[in-house]
């Protein structure tokens, strides 16, 4: 479970990038975080993961505060950043082993997971090559695999579908569903509205740092025009604010 | 033409002027930087001025002053050759801008000309620093007219073209082979090694072995002029350049200058035509290692788990050693400098060695000398001072993994400390051999104290990088070369060496055991203080990373 309690953050004095954000992502839930460019999505994700400190408020991951007990909180999530160009001089397998060592994944479990996930995402045969020789999509797949190695309860993903081919995108969505079925949490930001529409149990829309909607897609439709597509709704909401 | 100017501007901005921003906040910093650069330029120019003045005076006494022009221009050409090899490799091949430029409607020759313009502009900086003051001194000593100075400036603008072209061509030929090699990174490292080896060999051969009297010096300079005359036949712009300056007052000066200009233009055009294909072939994908996919199916022992520190250290080491730019800029000096140090001692003047041998009676002084040399060499390792910056946008990785920040900082300091062991052992070994001084206590003390200095250096310079990280770069080259933080490494080195000299001076007569133990206690205490600072600050250390 991810609890964001009245969190605010500003980079420039007087201008809040995230303004009094209050949000709870329950266990067993896929939550889509939507918003136009510069709305505060990445800032929020960076605060959840401990990259940025909130000016006000508190963030809890399975009850552990990211600011007060960061080590405990960081063990509770796996994070896929928006840029998959990580440590490109390492070989794929070296990167996975490194991450497994960081999260102290035992040898037999890591072997099983790496083989299973790498085969599923069809990069098993490339694990011996340096990440530098990977395409954007392959790098994205590698990062996703690395995040799943320690089987974290909470997945936090920043634009995870970018660069993935339809098959890999489908597989990732399947994994997300599977993960939440077991009572875990998925929190991800996206620009692809259809993904949010078809995949998410609930969506949140943020604009200029403020959360302007939280709820199911149905509720969103109810609240706004009944027959409009989510895209139109999305534009309507963000423009009216 | 417009495209060429535009590209030149862009390349210039991304390669050299990147650090100079016009915002108000940056102005103070820029002024500080500019002041630093001006001081260095004045210092270097003054050294060359002094050196040339002695040569000109000597030659002038025997009415041979004009020999100086040929000698100095030849040296300038060699200087450009060496410098342009390194900078053209970075400019033409390691910067990734070429892949963004290629899809634009710009002709290949325009890219080439623009890149060469940038190279030439950077060379002019060196050339003017190296040559302007010596030429002014020559003008004053020989009582030359105003026209001489005008010609000097013109020559300095035209003359560097051909040596820079030769370097570019050499690099292009070398790099065009790189597509035949499977591992491009390794090939880049090896070619850089070859070039450096060449420079070292030249240095050994030109090393001046004996103290020379004035007569011998003149004789040597005259002999050197024979060399100039020999090279003139091959290096066809040297003679017209020298002739222009000698005959500046007559019509033959103009003729010589016209000859120089014409040759340079013709060769320049030829170069552009010939190298177009050669360049683009090698440049595209030079920064990418194109390897076939490699499976791990048949590899054994790939899933062994390691302790966090050991896995982190392995990652840092791979990132350093597998990246040719980081390897050459951050690691290589640590291996290369001891070799140069050895050459200076073996092939160089013996007087310094004799002095040192006399001192060998006093173990404390020998110990101070060893520590001083090691401190200097350690400060040439730029691993910790770039430890955060090298990660670039990946630096935020440190913030979201469940490993305490202070521990990660220590892991990032380890490569610098481990690599410094190589020059430390090398220097102590050479000193023992040269002085025939195999005192076990001296060896142990020198090693331990040098290592402690290396730890302190690594800790302090990583603080510099934490406070002023350079995370937004588009070429890895910028992390080291366009990073002002390096000045702190030199500052550390200077401060430590001054302290060591003071210790040598004040405590020179004290027992080695006492001096070593006091040094060890003080250094350990300082290291502990910095460690405490890391531990207390912990997550606040990475406030600059977002």
XYZ file of C-alpha atoms in Angstrom:
787
model
C 0.000 0.000 0.000
C 1.175 3.508 -0.839
C -0.076 6.415 1.265
C 0.608 9.984 0.165
C -0.478 12.321 2.945
C -0.917 16.051 2.184
C 2.350 16.251 0.294
C 3.648 19.508 -1.229
C 6.828 20.308 -3.093
C 8.126 23.462 -4.757
C 11.334 23.982 -6.725
C 10.860 27.749 -6.923
C 9.609 29.794 -3.976
C 5.918 30.510 -4.207
C 5.229 28.024 -7.008
C 4.169 24.573 -5.903
C 4.966 21.739 -8.312
C 2.890 19.381 -6.170
C 0.239 21.006 -4.018
C -1.248 19.243 -0.992
C -1.495 15.857 -2.686
C -3.493 13.331 -0.703
C -3.795 9.856 -2.174
C -3.977 6.249 -1.100
C -3.222 3.298 -3.372
C -4.697 0.204 -1.784
C -3.394 -3.335 -1.922
C -4.583 -5.271 -4.938
C -4.994 -2.126 -7.007
C -3.529 -0.870 -10.306
C -3.462 2.895 -10.143
C -2.874 5.064 -13.242
C -1.478 8.522 -12.711
C -2.389 10.895 -15.537
C -1.626 14.485 -16.320
C -0.232 16.764 -18.997
C 3.504 17.507 -19.277
C 4.842 19.360 -16.250
C 1.758 18.559 -14.153
C 3.769 17.054 -11.282
C 3.656 13.332 -12.117
C 7.400 12.716 -12.112
C 7.893 14.967 -9.069
C 5.333 12.857 -7.207
C 7.016 9.611 -8.242
C 10.416 11.006 -7.251
C 9.043 11.843 -3.812
C 7.521 8.385 -3.363
C 10.851 6.768 -4.249
C 12.953 9.046 -2.045
C 14.752 10.870 -4.852
C 13.142 14.121 -3.705
C 12.134 15.125 -0.191
C 8.656 16.610 0.197
C 8.478 20.108 1.708
C 5.348 19.131 3.602
C 3.440 15.937 4.303
C 4.458 12.320 4.519
C 4.671 9.283 2.253
C 4.298 5.738 3.589
C 5.073 2.499 1.776
C 3.426 -0.397 3.574
C 3.407 1.785 6.654
C 7.085 2.744 6.416
C 7.910 6.426 5.982
C 10.256 7.178 3.071
C 11.727 10.136 4.967
C 11.839 8.715 8.507
C 12.892 5.134 7.825
C 14.153 5.284 4.228
C 16.009 1.946 4.207
C 12.945 -0.002 5.285
C 10.672 1.912 2.912
C 13.012 1.446 -0.071
C 12.874 -2.311 0.341
C 9.104 -2.192 -0.148
C 9.074 -1.028 -3.762
C 10.571 -1.599 -7.195
C 10.994 1.478 -9.369
C 11.201 1.741 -13.165
C 12.484 5.232 -14.072
C 11.417 6.946 -17.306
C 14.950 6.741 -18.725
C 16.140 3.138 -19.186
C 19.729 4.076 -20.127
C 21.236 2.708 -16.934
C 24.904 1.787 -16.614
C 25.168 0.924 -20.302
C 28.740 -0.407 -20.106
C 27.618 -3.355 -17.986
C 26.418 -6.574 -19.577
C 22.728 -7.335 -19.135
C 23.492 -10.174 -16.728
C 26.008 -8.048 -14.799
C 23.343 -5.408 -14.257
C 20.777 -7.968 -13.070
C 23.289 -9.592 -10.720
C 24.230 -6.165 -9.359
C 20.599 -5.318 -8.599
C 20.031 -8.790 -7.112
C 23.053 -8.237 -4.833
C 21.722 -4.829 -3.752
C 18.373 -6.378 -2.802
C 20.063 -9.508 -1.441
C 18.177 -11.980 -3.645
C 19.447 -15.528 -2.922
C 21.295 -17.340 -5.707
C 18.701 -19.993 -6.567
C 15.786 -17.532 -6.574
C 17.626 -15.011 -8.729
C 18.575 -17.715 -11.221
C 14.946 -18.817 -11.560
C 13.567 -15.303 -11.840
C 16.168 -14.039 -14.297
C 15.712 -17.036 -16.575
C 11.942 -16.970 -16.375
C 11.527 -13.216 -16.897
C 14.288 -12.829 -19.510
C 12.785 -15.659 -21.546
C 9.307 -14.183 -21.186
C 10.542 -10.789 -22.454
C 12.715 -12.481 -25.078
C 16.056 -10.961 -24.071
C 17.564 -14.075 -22.514
C 19.871 -14.597 -25.470
C 21.207 -11.051 -25.150
C 22.063 -11.079 -21.456
C 25.742 -11.688 -22.259
C 25.994 -8.469 -24.315
C 26.576 -4.972 -22.982
C 23.473 -2.858 -22.404
C 25.015 -0.339 -24.797
C 24.212 -2.680 -27.693
C 20.530 -2.966 -26.634
C 17.691 -1.101 -28.303
C 15.554 1.270 -26.255
C 12.866 -1.399 -25.819
C 15.371 -4.035 -24.703
C 16.795 -1.650 -22.122
C 13.292 -0.973 -20.845
C 12.645 -4.718 -20.559
C 15.912 -5.213 -18.655
C 14.998 -2.505 -16.138
C 11.552 -4.051 -15.664
C 13.137 -7.469 -15.038
C 15.616 -5.979 -12.567
C 12.779 -4.375 -10.625
C 10.875 -7.643 -10.386
C 13.891 -9.607 -9.113
C 13.322 -8.977 -5.415
C 9.554 -9.359 -5.841
C 8.616 -6.039 -4.239
C 5.054 -5.582 -3.014
C 4.734 -2.144 -4.570
C 5.631 -1.416 -8.179
C 6.219 2.191 -9.143
C 6.647 2.797 -12.850
C 7.268 6.096 -14.672
C 5.937 5.842 -18.244
C 6.654 2.088 -18.407
C 5.130 1.422 -21.832
C 7.371 3.887 -23.704
C 9.531 2.043 -26.201
C 8.018 -1.390 -25.598
C 6.745 -3.385 -28.575
C 3.062 -4.473 -28.459
C 3.963 -7.952 -27.252
C 6.184 -6.758 -24.412
C 3.637 -4.114 -23.520
C 0.957 -6.804 -23.314
C 3.196 -8.999 -21.165
C 3.939 -6.157 -18.794
C 0.244 -5.446 -18.405
C -0.343 -9.143 -17.701
C 2.381 -9.066 -15.058
C 0.782 -6.020 -13.466
C -2.589 -7.760 -13.275
C -1.000 -10.907 -11.863
C 0.895 -8.848 -9.301
C -2.191 -7.065 -7.997
C -4.187 -10.295 -7.938
C -1.808 -11.430 -5.199
C -2.735 -8.425 -3.095
C 0.095 -6.135 -4.243
C 0.105 -2.565 -5.556
C 0.991 -1.034 -8.949
C 1.345 2.715 -9.344
C 2.301 4.041 -12.759
C 2.245 7.238 -14.757
C 1.306 7.247 -18.396
C 0.329 9.369 -21.358
C -1.407 6.480 -23.108
C -4.996 6.971 -22.073
C -6.268 3.665 -23.430
C -3.851 1.850 -21.157
C -5.228 3.657 -18.148
C -8.744 3.046 -19.368
C -8.383 -0.704 -19.867
C -5.854 -1.589 -17.181
C -6.408 0.598 -14.165
C -8.707 -0.072 -11.257
C -8.572 3.611 -10.433
C -7.042 6.675 -12.069
C -5.784 9.940 -10.659
C -5.476 13.097 -12.733
C -3.011 15.764 -11.718
C -2.739 19.215 -13.228
C -0.457 22.076 -12.157
C 0.444 20.129 -9.022
C -3.132 19.606 -7.866
C -5.026 16.354 -7.889
C -8.227 17.134 -9.745
C -9.771 13.681 -9.944
C -9.470 10.282 -8.251
C -11.705 7.345 -8.925
C -12.727 4.641 -11.368
C -13.018 5.215 -15.088
C -16.775 4.765 -14.766
C -16.972 7.435 -12.104
C -14.897 9.696 -14.306
C -17.334 9.191 -17.151
C -20.282 9.753 -14.864
C -18.840 12.898 -13.493
C -18.219 14.306 -16.964
C -19.908 13.761 -20.314
C -21.406 10.273 -20.531
C -20.540 9.524 -24.164
C -17.152 11.218 -24.458
C -13.910 9.303 -24.740
C -11.469 9.484 -21.873
C -9.192 11.503 -24.107
C -11.806 14.182 -24.533
C -12.567 14.069 -20.848
C -8.925 14.340 -20.062
C -8.549 17.399 -22.250
C -11.731 18.878 -20.794
C -10.594 18.409 -17.220
C -7.131 19.802 -17.658
C -8.316 22.749 -19.734
C -11.058 23.756 -17.341
C -8.695 23.912 -14.413
C 28.794 28.845 -46.155
C 26.026 29.764 -43.737
C 25.718 26.125 -42.711
C 29.432 25.937 -42.004
C 29.312 29.031 -39.806
C 26.235 27.761 -38.009
C 27.754 24.326 -37.406
C 31.049 25.833 -36.260
C 29.147 27.919 -33.732
C 27.203 24.903 -32.493
C 30.264 22.643 -32.248
C 32.173 25.413 -30.519
C 29.383 25.890 -28.010
C 28.998 22.196 -27.280
C 32.701 21.515 -27.032
C 34.427 24.481 -25.480
C 32.037 27.182 -24.470
C 29.634 24.768 -22.818
C 30.479 25.939 -19.365
C 30.099 29.597 -20.099
C 26.500 30.532 -19.596
C 25.176 34.045 -19.656
C 22.803 33.866 -16.700
C 23.412 36.317 -13.874
C 23.927 33.583 -11.315
C 26.725 32.144 -13.404
C 28.532 35.429 -13.903
C 30.451 35.299 -10.655
C 31.500 31.702 -11.295
C 32.557 32.561 -14.826
C 34.650 35.448 -13.620
C 36.373 33.122 -11.171
C 36.980 30.609 -13.945
C 38.220 33.254 -16.375
C 40.609 34.607 -13.757
C 41.974 31.108 -13.167
C 42.465 30.527 -16.872
C 44.137 33.932 -17.372
C 46.567 33.217 -14.523
C 47.502 29.845 -16.004
C 47.945 31.382 -19.470
C 50.186 34.147 -18.115
C 52.214 31.610 -16.131
C 52.758 29.295 -19.115
C 53.410 32.145 -21.538
C 55.963 33.592 -19.107
C 57.824 30.258 -18.963
C 58.029 30.066 -22.763
C 58.984 33.738 -22.922
C 61.854 33.224 -20.516
C 63.053 30.102 -22.327
C 62.971 31.770 -25.730
C 64.681 34.906 -24.456
C 67.708 32.873 -23.395
C 67.866 31.165 -26.794
C 67.461 34.385 -28.773
C 70.080 36.206 -26.688
C 72.621 33.419 -27.189
C 72.021 33.156 -30.905
C 71.996 36.927 -31.319
C 75.502 37.159 -29.848
C 76.790 35.077 -32.755
C 74.493 36.854 -35.246
C 72.401 33.740 -35.780
C 69.164 34.977 -34.199
C 67.119 34.031 -37.240
C 67.792 30.336 -36.497
C 65.428 30.772 -33.576
C 62.442 31.305 -35.892
C 62.832 27.937 -37.613
C 63.403 26.121 -34.341
C 60.472 27.705 -32.595
C 58.072 27.194 -35.505
C 59.140 23.550 -35.762
C 58.457 23.124 -32.034
C 55.088 24.805 -32.533
C 54.287 22.353 -35.321
C 55.195 19.376 -33.098
C 53.109 20.805 -30.284
C 50.102 21.196 -32.590
C 50.588 17.692 -33.969
C 50.478 16.116 -30.518
C 47.692 18.259 -29.137
C 45.542 17.977 -32.258
C 45.720 14.182 -32.195
C 44.064 14.058 -28.800
C 41.563 16.825 -29.431
C 40.619 15.693 -32.944
C 39.886 12.220 -31.645
C 37.458 13.669 -29.134
C 36.023 16.281 -31.450
C 35.579 14.108 -34.529
C 34.802 10.730 -33.028
C 33.822 10.692 -29.369
C 31.269 13.496 -29.387
C 27.878 12.137 -30.246
C 26.604 15.245 -32.042
C 27.455 13.736 -35.425
C 24.473 11.389 -35.208
C 22.140 14.321 -34.658
C 23.684 16.359 -37.456
C 23.725 13.659 -40.159
C 19.951 13.502 -40.788
C 19.905 17.288 -41.410
C 20.264 18.601 -44.961
C 23.937 19.408 -44.502
C 26.669 18.233 -46.844
C 29.411 16.029 -45.325
C 32.138 18.495 -46.293
C 30.321 21.211 -44.344
C 30.396 19.080 -41.189
C 34.047 18.355 -41.759
C 34.982 21.996 -42.328
C 33.015 23.087 -39.259
C 34.666 20.444 -37.058
C 38.075 21.392 -38.385
C 37.342 25.079 -37.722
C 36.674 24.285 -34.083
C 39.867 22.249 -33.862
C 41.842 25.089 -35.433
C 40.358 27.666 -33.088
C 41.383 25.614 -30.074
C 44.842 25.153 -31.568
C 45.190 28.921 -32.041
C 44.773 29.334 -28.312
C 47.782 27.076 -27.653
C 49.798 28.495 -30.541
C 49.371 32.085 -29.411
C 50.213 31.154 -25.842
C 53.326 29.287 -26.946
C 54.557 31.588 -29.689
C 53.312 35.150 -29.383
C 55.568 36.273 -26.536
C 58.709 34.552 -27.931
C 58.130 36.277 -31.277
C 57.656 39.649 -29.596
C 60.899 39.058 -27.679
C 62.609 38.138 -30.954
C 61.277 41.321 -32.517
C 62.569 43.451 -29.663
C 66.010 41.793 -29.469
C 66.608 41.999 -33.213
C 65.024 45.465 -33.442
C 62.464 44.372 -36.020
C 59.984 46.799 -37.576
C 56.216 46.925 -37.205
C 55.724 44.812 -40.322
C 57.426 41.876 -38.559
C 54.716 41.776 -35.892
C 51.978 41.963 -38.504
C 53.541 39.063 -40.392
C 53.957 37.148 -37.127
C 50.240 37.295 -36.443
C 49.430 36.279 -40.034
C 51.884 33.376 -39.893
C 50.472 32.201 -36.590
C 47.036 32.128 -38.206
C 48.070 30.240 -41.354
C 50.937 28.052 -40.162
C 48.959 25.783 -37.745
C 46.608 24.638 -40.532
C 48.860 21.945 -41.981
C 50.058 20.297 -38.747
C 46.440 20.184 -37.570
C 45.420 18.619 -40.893
C 48.144 15.971 -40.570
C 46.905 15.044 -37.080
C 43.303 14.823 -38.282
C 44.315 12.612 -41.164
C 46.327 10.314 -38.871
C 43.400 9.990 -36.491
C 40.969 9.362 -39.348
C 43.120 6.630 -40.846
C 43.484 5.032 -37.423
C 39.776 5.267 -36.695
C 38.706 3.960 -40.082
C 40.326 0.682 -39.081
C 38.235 0.531 -35.948
C 35.277 -0.835 -37.869
C 37.313 -3.927 -38.580
C 37.898 -4.602 -34.955
C 35.226 -6.319 -32.936
C 35.698 -4.362 -29.780
C 35.698 -0.666 -30.573
C 36.186 0.452 -26.992
C 39.326 -1.611 -26.670
C 40.572 -0.361 -30.026
C 40.122 3.233 -28.922
C 42.084 2.560 -25.763
C 44.884 0.809 -27.646
C 45.212 3.545 -30.249
C 45.397 6.130 -27.500
C 48.115 4.059 -25.820
C 50.088 3.912 -29.077
C 49.942 7.667 -29.467
C 51.020 8.228 -25.871
C 53.826 5.675 -26.238
C 55.026 7.570 -29.307
C 55.082 10.838 -27.394
C 57.028 9.217 -24.534
C 59.584 7.744 -26.938
C 60.073 11.154 -28.552
C 60.545 12.579 -25.086
C 63.223 10.016 -24.217
C 65.149 10.742 -27.381
C 65.041 14.459 -26.926
C 65.976 14.272 -23.248
C 68.910 16.482 -22.464
C 71.444 14.366 -20.612
C 74.188 16.725 -19.611
C 74.586 20.226 -18.301
C 75.631 22.317 -21.286
C 77.839 25.374 -21.535
C 76.814 28.343 -23.627
C 79.140 27.365 -26.509
C 77.841 23.835 -26.535
C 74.316 25.221 -26.407
C 74.919 27.371 -29.505
C 76.496 24.404 -31.217
C 73.478 22.325 -30.325
C 71.084 24.967 -31.589
C 73.024 25.183 -34.856
C 72.882 21.436 -35.137
C 69.196 21.593 -34.429
C 68.950 24.003 -37.315
C 70.327 21.214 -39.487
C 67.315 19.246 -38.352
C 65.062 22.141 -39.318
C 66.672 22.243 -42.768
C 66.177 18.524 -43.160
C 62.540 18.653 -42.098
C 61.900 21.689 -44.324
C 62.095 19.408 -47.335
C 59.138 17.386 -46.086
C 57.325 19.957 -44.061
C 56.843 22.348 -46.917
C 55.298 25.286 -45.108
C 58.127 25.642 -42.590
C 60.548 27.348 -44.989
C 58.132 29.907 -46.431
C 56.959 30.745 -42.907
C 60.519 31.328 -41.687
C 61.458 33.222 -44.879
C 58.479 35.530 -44.501
C 59.609 36.523 -41.026
C 63.292 36.888 -41.971
C 62.596 38.956 -45.088
C 59.654 40.852 -43.686
C 61.083 44.129 -44.988
C 61.481 43.153 -48.637
C 59.294 41.959 -51.460
C 60.504 38.371 -51.032
C 58.700 38.378 -47.657
C 55.388 38.893 -49.424
C 56.274 36.205 -51.971
C 57.121 33.725 -49.190
C 53.899 34.480 -47.365
C 51.890 34.060 -50.576
C 53.632 30.695 -51.051
C 52.716 29.639 -47.491
C 49.113 30.707 -47.959
C 48.764 28.987 -51.313
C 50.242 25.672 -50.117
C 48.016 25.717 -47.043
C 44.862 26.395 -49.068
C 45.627 23.702 -51.658
C 46.362 21.069 -49.009
C 43.299 22.137 -47.032
C 41.030 21.645 -50.059
C 42.674 18.304 -50.866
C 42.175 17.195 -47.287
C 38.488 18.085 -47.304
C 37.903 16.200 -50.563
C 39.875 13.121 -49.537
C 38.725 12.803 -45.958
C 34.970 13.179 -46.455
C 34.353 9.493 -46.948
C 37.066 8.398 -44.578
C 35.606 10.483 -41.771
C 31.947 9.564 -42.009
C 32.736 5.875 -42.314
C 34.623 5.865 -39.030
C 32.559 8.471 -37.207
C 29.112 6.974 -37.439
C 28.767 4.630 -34.534
C 32.250 5.334 -33.197
C 30.734 5.783 -29.783
C 28.696 2.608 -30.041
C 30.065 -0.862 -29.589
C 28.318 -2.957 -32.169
C 28.531 -6.488 -30.855
C 26.557 -9.526 -31.754
C 24.163 -10.683 -29.087
C 25.860 -12.953 -26.609
C 23.988 -15.602 -24.729
C 24.777 -16.679 -21.184
C 23.541 -20.217 -21.771
C 26.924 -21.907 -21.663
C 28.516 -19.674 -19.067
C 28.996 -21.134 -15.627
C 28.903 -19.416 -12.258
C 27.074 -16.358 -13.491
C 24.505 -16.299 -10.719
C 26.867 -16.151 -7.753
C 25.724 -13.686 -5.135
C 28.131 -11.180 -3.722
C 28.206 -8.824 -0.781
C 26.720 -5.423 -1.588
C 30.066 -3.610 -1.290
C 31.834 -6.044 -3.573
C 29.068 -5.947 -6.186
C 28.987 -2.130 -6.053
C 32.760 -1.944 -6.392
C 32.691 -4.336 -9.361
C 30.074 -2.162 -11.063
C 32.150 0.996 -10.494
C 35.291 -0.694 -11.828
C 33.545 -1.983 -14.961
C 32.080 1.457 -15.643
C 35.570 2.975 -15.347
C 37.601 0.426 -17.242
C 35.156 -0.312 -20.048
C 34.623 3.310 -20.948
C 37.583 4.506 -23.025
C 37.044 8.164 -22.172
C 36.791 7.616 -18.425
C 39.654 5.158 -18.536
C 41.959 7.555 -20.331
C 41.032 10.627 -18.339
C 40.559 9.205 -14.857
C 42.607 6.009 -14.573
C 45.402 6.189 -17.124
C 47.355 9.116 -15.602
C 47.854 6.954 -12.487
C 49.654 4.296 -14.552
C 51.347 6.599 -17.009
C 52.825 9.213 -14.699
C 54.982 6.783 -12.695
C 56.479 5.618 -15.996
C 57.285 9.191 -16.997
C 58.618 9.729 -13.484
C 60.907 6.718 -13.956
C 62.073 7.972 -17.357
C 62.924 11.361 -15.888
C 65.031 9.674 -13.236
C 66.689 7.042 -15.422
C 67.344 9.079 -18.543
C 67.342 12.562 -17.094
C 69.830 14.741 -15.349
C 71.840 12.913 -12.745
C 72.385 15.915 -10.537
C 68.952 15.629 -8.897
C 69.582 11.997 -8.168
C 72.956 12.769 -6.613
C 71.315 15.331 -4.381
C 68.796 12.747 -3.356
C 71.457 10.107 -2.734
C 73.207 12.522 -0.402
C 69.939 12.985 1.430
C 69.563 9.248 1.680
C 71.594 9.455 4.816
C 68.493 11.024 6.330
C 65.598 8.524 6.141
C 63.015 11.126 7.200
C 63.849 13.316 4.201
C 63.727 10.352 1.804
C 60.399 9.414 3.343
C 59.089 12.967 2.785
C 60.266 12.906 -0.855
C 58.507 9.587 -1.464
C 55.297 10.835 0.145
C 55.498 14.106 -1.818
C 55.872 12.324 -5.166
C 53.083 9.922 -4.285
C 50.779 12.772 -3.261
C 51.369 14.414 -6.630
C 50.631 11.175 -8.502
C 47.553 10.431 -6.395
C 46.166 13.864 -7.236
C 46.349 12.922 -10.925
C 43.684 10.257 -10.374
C 40.372 11.857 -11.207
C 38.104 9.012 -10.148
C 36.515 10.309 -6.967
C 36.237 13.892 -8.128
C 34.026 12.652 -10.983
C 32.388 9.708 -9.173
C 28.928 11.304 -9.035
C 29.168 13.309 -12.266
C 30.133 10.244 -14.310
C 26.735 8.692 -13.550
C 25.013 11.682 -15.157
C 21.258 11.278 -15.128
C 21.645 7.842 -13.491
C 22.954 9.502 -10.328
C 19.469 9.446 -8.774
C 19.809 5.636 -8.715
C 21.778 6.092 -5.492
C 18.757 7.676 -3.858
C 16.147 4.979 -4.370
C 18.054 1.761 -3.659
C 18.017 0.437 -0.094
C 21.708 1.033 0.603
C 22.649 3.886 2.978
C 24.004 6.845 1.018
C 27.153 7.165 3.121
C 28.038 3.563 2.373
C 27.524 4.106 -1.348
C 29.810 7.156 -1.154
C 32.527 5.016 0.449
C 32.070 2.309 -2.240
C 32.462 5.008 -4.871
C 35.707 6.135 -3.218
C 37.223 2.652 -3.307
C 38.295 2.502 -6.995
C 40.449 5.619 -6.608
C 42.101 4.189 -3.488
C 42.689 0.760 -5.050
C 44.100 2.173 -8.287
C 46.400 4.534 -6.373
C 48.202 1.475 -4.957
C 49.840 0.923 -8.363
C 51.747 4.236 -8.537
C 52.435 4.155 -4.783
C 54.214 0.786 -4.999
C 55.920 1.767 -8.248
C 57.344 4.990 -6.800
C 58.539 3.387 -3.589
C 60.105 0.563 -5.625
C 61.933 2.963 -7.921
C 63.182 5.043 -5.015
C 64.534 1.954 -3.263
C 66.268 0.859 -6.459
C 67.720 4.238 -7.403
C 68.977 5.059 -3.931
C 69.909 1.493 -3.183
C 67.978 2.025 0.036
C 66.120 -1.092 1.072
C 64.947 -0.121 4.525
C 61.878 -2.160 5.419
C 60.563 0.516 7.797
C 60.900 3.163 5.096
C 58.960 0.935 2.686
C 56.159 0.176 5.145
C 55.833 3.770 6.395
C 55.870 5.241 2.896
C 53.242 2.782 1.727
C 50.913 3.242 4.692
C 51.132 7.040 4.767
C 50.697 7.297 0.969
C 47.661 5.053 1.188
C 46.185 7.168 3.987
C 46.745 10.287 1.868
C 45.053 8.507 -1.020
C 42.013 7.699 1.164
C 41.808 11.290 2.390
C 42.180 12.585 -1.171
C 39.438 10.277 -2.401
C 37.078 11.322 0.434
C 37.708 15.044 0.040
C 37.423 15.113 -3.739
C 34.161 13.167 -3.680
C 32.767 15.883 -1.391
C 33.701 18.391 -4.118
C 31.756 16.330 -6.650
C 28.802 15.968 -4.260
C 28.683 19.732 -3.760
C 29.190 20.632 -7.422
C 28.135 17.661 -9.548
C 28.075 17.980 -13.313
C 25.160 15.753 -14.219
C 23.784 17.214 -17.438
C 26.320 16.334 -20.083
C 25.881 14.915 -23.550
C 29.385 13.590 -24.069
C 31.317 11.711 -21.421
C 34.322 13.765 -22.444
C 32.717 16.822 -20.812
C 32.656 15.144 -17.395
C 36.417 15.365 -17.073
C 37.646 17.938 -19.547
C 35.040 20.614 -18.997
C 34.880 20.170 -15.274
C 36.261 22.936 -13.127
C 36.255 20.686 -10.042
C 39.660 19.356 -11.117
C 41.210 22.502 -9.705
C 40.407 21.131 -6.219
C 42.562 18.077 -6.929
C 45.507 20.329 -7.674
C 44.703 22.449 -4.626
C 44.742 19.311 -2.456
C 48.037 18.240 -3.980
C 49.656 21.656 -3.488
C 48.419 21.963 0.107
C 49.616 18.474 1.011
C 53.005 18.946 -0.636
C 53.515 22.235 1.199
C 52.707 20.458 4.486
C 55.096 17.617 3.586
C 57.865 20.130 2.756
C 57.276 21.855 6.099
C 57.463 18.514 7.877
C 60.649 17.713 5.963
C 62.104 21.108 6.887
C 61.073 21.280 10.516
C 61.130 17.632 11.504
C 63.847 16.568 9.071
C 66.179 15.616 11.880
C 63.550 13.794 13.856
C 63.404 10.022 13.969
C 61.530 8.445 11.021
C 59.439 6.312 13.388
C 58.107 9.336 15.228
C 57.402 11.349 12.050
C 55.612 8.411 10.442
C 53.527 7.615 13.492
C 52.505 11.264 13.988
C 51.556 11.488 10.277
C 49.562 8.272 10.492
C 47.666 9.420 13.581
C 46.854 12.850 12.091
C 45.756 11.383 8.729
C 43.658 8.662 10.355
C 41.964 11.292 12.497
C 41.213 13.455 9.427
C 39.845 10.435 7.528
C 37.675 9.591 10.514
C 36.335 13.160 10.613
C 35.321 13.010 6.934
C 33.790 9.572 7.471
C 31.736 10.952 10.367
C 30.661 13.813 8.120
C 29.436 11.287 5.510
C 27.585 9.297 8.134
C 25.907 12.269 9.812
C 24.905 13.996 6.573
C 23.934 10.735 4.815
C 20.916 11.449 2.575
C 21.607 15.215 2.665
C 24.849 14.495 0.770
C 22.820 13.957 -2.374
C 20.702 17.115 -2.141
C 22.117 18.356 -5.444
C 20.820 15.272 -7.255
C 17.175 15.362 -8.275
